[in-house]
Amino acid sequence: MNAMWQSTAAAGVVRVALPVPLLQTFDYLCGTFSPQPGARVLVPFGRGRRVGVVVESTGRAEIAPERLKPIAALLDEESLLPPNLLADLRRAADYWCGAIGEVVFGAMPLVLREGRAPAELAEEAWRATAGGLAAREARTRRGGSAALLGALGNDLLSANELDTLLPGWRAAARRLAAAGLIERAQPAREPPCTREGATPILNDEQADALAELLAAGGGFHPFLLQGVTGSGKTEVYLRATERVLREGRQALWLVPEIGLVPQALSRLRARFNARIAVLHSNLAEGDRARAWLDARAGDAAIVLGTRSAVFAPLPRAGLIVVDEEHDASYKQQEGFRYHARDFALMRAQSLRVPIVLGSATPSLETLANVESGRYVRLRLHRRVHARPASPVHVLDLRGLQLTHGLSPALLAALDACIERGEQALVFKNRRGYAPVLLCHACGWHAACPRCEKPLTLYRGRRQLLCHHCGHTERMPAECPSCQAAALIPQGHGTERLEEALAARYPKVPVLRVDRDSTRRRDAFAKLLDKLADGQAAILVGTQMLAKGHDLPNLTTVAIVGVDEGLHSADFRAGERLAQLIVQVAGRAGRADKPGEVWLQTHEPAHPLLTTLLKGGYDVAAALQLGERLASNLPPFTHLALLRAECRQREVLDGFMAAARAAFTPRARANGGEPCGAAEVVRIHGPSPAPMPLLAGRHRAQLLLESPQRAPLHKTLAEGLPQIQARSQTRGLRWSIDVDPVDLY
Ligand code: ADP
Ligand code: ZN
Ligand code: ZN
């Protein structure tokens, strides 16, 4: 290092993260400013100015000091991102190979990324006036106004909480405020307290689990809390949270999807009189920023949210809860591909707090960590309300005459369920009417011109849609190849099942729940509301239905697409299917009305099904772990997947060959002996992606694999800068996925 460059440090050089997709940071001179790490600065970049975040002060500039530019303005006197969060973000960027600027900026709410001052974001909370409380009692208000008065009750709720509990509440707030029935107030700052009453006495297992959790004391202690739906896990989280709040510290609760936030928020509100910051994708930007700042200031006692809430600053952290830890939604699937559960573990480690991973069906990764003694497992074996487990019946489809893909025995079970005035759920993980539209005369089938895969038929819309790239076309009236009118839909999607079941049961509502029917913000909640009164009904849906929404009159559950899970090329398909069956089975039945689960399959003797039914999830999971070990798959090895796509095949091939070379240790590339840690990293490919063509782009991938994380990360850290330098080719897109959840 040049001595003259070093001497510039005295003048002050800072390393700044900018929101650009590059692995590096940028150096600037401090000039008259003295920015703290974690503070935002305005800096010259390219032809304009950008908001950046200072990641460290440094003594060694990366370029000659005369070429460094000074900071234009300092936006935060003290750091906006606390040092421990900044350090965790840098660790995360290294681990998941993210661009540091994108990671740091991704952790901040939009309005703060744009450089707004925290002080500009005034707090907003609402409560009912005496007149409002009277109006609620007397029920003089209807619709949205009544709902808002109901949600407020006697509490002071922040705009952020109202966004979550009652989307679209602001229209009603304007009306009620004008009528003097509600008023704006300052959010409470008193220490949080537990509400009187309504705290159940823990059963023995819950008490043991809680005692073990609390006995661990401070410090990093990872726990798996394993218990079926209704076994009282949430109650244990609440008790642990109570202790943390009493000590004046903060709890972070993560749930896998936005639909589960209102339920968790209601449980927390019912138990604690505390400030709760809610973070998810469905918030007004100002409300999101206020919630984040509330967490940062330590004013929010509880931070509740989906995946990205894991980036909230927690100056007084005491506990992290990750509910449904096995859920794949915790993995971000584009841009910075982090895993929120795993980042929560990193944060718990650096914040030195206990972390509870809860699930009825833990991921194999977590079970392997229990095996190896890294996590302590706490078990809740029984359901709180002594609800019997629902029996699971396997229906052997071989040789049977099927009606719309449904077997006679399943139809009989549905008939009986409707006859008893109860609700049924028919689960099929395939949207649309039929996955293939086929010409019976000549064999032509509708295929995507850009991906060469079959188009899914949506008969209601008279449309063909590509599920891979979104390409649509009108459903043809006749075969485009032979002009015959003999076009027949092959296979069954949710739309077709809905049609068939509606025809068979004309007297009961048949509701379809999938991404197509619930695109609107609160459509899903409305659909579920229709069922809350408990009338007979049939729900047809995709996996959206599997997640913990409670339907008390649901007694019959059918999974009709089991074989798709048994035969998938995805190495996690078996684990997913076992989780799905257990989760869905957990939804059926209640104390006075036992439930029943039906699985349709052509392979009733498949070891996954037989072990799951005989031994339960733990035995099935152990079998799966054995298979992963035998075939050298995660969690027994660690993977990183480089994906790339390009319209021009030659460009793609050239890039992939260069990528392989960049990851190949120099010694081996030169024909010498492999040296150092890199010898345990194996490189597979380049090979065509499982979808080799998507939206007209050729796709390829390269898989890196190692039984140890350190050499894998070393290889990535050495190879990626070279790959990035090469990837400026126009039209070429690439990404790196560390610990991919699937290989697609
Ligand atoms: P899980 O999170 O495992 O699905 P919950 O904590 O939500 O389970 O408990 C299921 C139901 O039982 C909830 O309605 C909860 O209020 C109630 N519950 C939990 N623990 C107890 C208890 N010890 N005594 C009485 N009711 C309980
Ligand atoms: Zn034809
Ligand atoms: Zn397509």
Short mmCIF file of N, CA and C in Angstrom, two decimals, residues 25 45 109 149 180 231 267 272 290 341 448 463 476 481 484 508 511 593 664 701 704 706-707 728:
data_model
loop_
_atom_site.label_atom_id
_atom_site.label_comp_id
_atom_site.label_asym_id
_atom_site.label_seq_id
_atom_site.Cartn_x
_atom_site.Cartn_y
_atom_site.Cartn_z
N THR A 25 -18.02 -1.39 -2.65
CA THR A 25 -18.42 -0.10 -2.08
C THR A 25 -17.60 0.97 -2.79
N PHE A 45 -22.08 10.68 -8.05
CA PHE A 45 -21.92 9.34 -8.63
C PHE A 45 -22.35 9.43 -10.08
N PRO A 109 -36.71 1.35 4.56
CA PRO A 109 -37.95 1.70 3.89
C PRO A 109 -37.68 2.70 2.76
N LEU A 149 -64.47 1.53 13.96
CA LEU A 149 -64.77 1.71 15.39
C LEU A 149 -64.53 0.39 16.13
N GLY A 180 -66.41 13.78 14.44
CA GLY A 180 -65.94 13.89 15.82
C GLY A 180 -65.98 12.57 16.58
N SER A 231 -51.46 -26.98 18.96
CA SER A 231 -50.82 -27.57 20.14
C SER A 231 -50.40 -26.49 21.13
N ARG A 267 -53.70 -11.54 18.14
CA ARG A 267 -53.29 -12.28 19.35
C ARG A 267 -52.40 -11.41 20.23
N PHE A 272 -51.16 -7.90 24.95
CA PHE A 272 -50.26 -6.85 25.44
C PHE A 272 -50.78 -5.46 25.12
N ARG A 290 -42.51 4.73 9.29
CA ARG A 290 -42.75 5.04 10.71
C ARG A 290 -42.57 3.80 11.58
N ARG A 341 -35.32 -16.85 7.62
CA ARG A 341 -35.09 -17.64 8.84
C ARG A 341 -33.59 -17.69 9.14
N CYS A 448 -46.31 -22.73 -25.68
CA CYS A 448 -45.84 -21.36 -25.65
C CYS A 448 -44.78 -21.15 -26.74
N GLN A 463 -58.88 -18.35 -22.61
CA GLN A 463 -57.50 -17.93 -22.81
C GLN A 463 -56.54 -19.09 -22.60
N PRO A 476 -58.11 -21.16 -29.13
CA PRO A 476 -58.57 -21.33 -30.51
C PRO A 476 -59.90 -22.09 -30.56
N SER A 481 -53.67 -26.61 -36.54
CA SER A 481 -52.86 -27.45 -37.40
C SER A 481 -53.72 -28.21 -38.43
N ALA A 484 -59.53 -29.34 -37.26
CA ALA A 484 -60.59 -30.15 -36.64
C ALA A 484 -61.15 -29.38 -35.43
N VAL A 508 -74.78 -26.08 -2.79
CA VAL A 508 -73.83 -25.49 -1.84
C VAL A 508 -72.81 -24.63 -2.59
N LEU A 511 -66.19 -22.72 -3.70
CA LEU A 511 -65.31 -21.55 -3.79
C LEU A 511 -63.92 -21.97 -4.20
N LYS A 593 -66.42 -32.79 16.07
CA LYS A 593 -66.60 -33.34 14.72
C LYS A 593 -65.24 -33.79 14.19
N THR A 664 -13.00 -22.21 -11.04
CA THR A 664 -12.08 -23.34 -10.99
C THR A 664 -10.75 -22.87 -10.40
N GLN A 701 -27.26 -23.26 -16.30
CA GLN A 701 -26.86 -23.13 -14.91
C GLN A 701 -25.60 -23.90 -14.58
N LEU A 704 -22.44 -25.31 -7.84
CA LEU A 704 -21.26 -25.48 -7.00
C LEU A 704 -21.68 -26.23 -5.75
N SER A 706 -20.31 -28.26 -2.05
CA SER A 706 -19.23 -28.60 -1.12
C SER A 706 -19.80 -29.08 0.20
N PRO A 707 -19.16 -30.09 0.79
CA PRO A 707 -19.64 -30.54 2.10
C PRO A 707 -19.37 -29.51 3.20
N GLN A 728 -21.17 -7.65 -18.28
CA GLN A 728 -21.78 -6.42 -18.75
C GLN A 728 -22.38 -6.59 -20.15
#
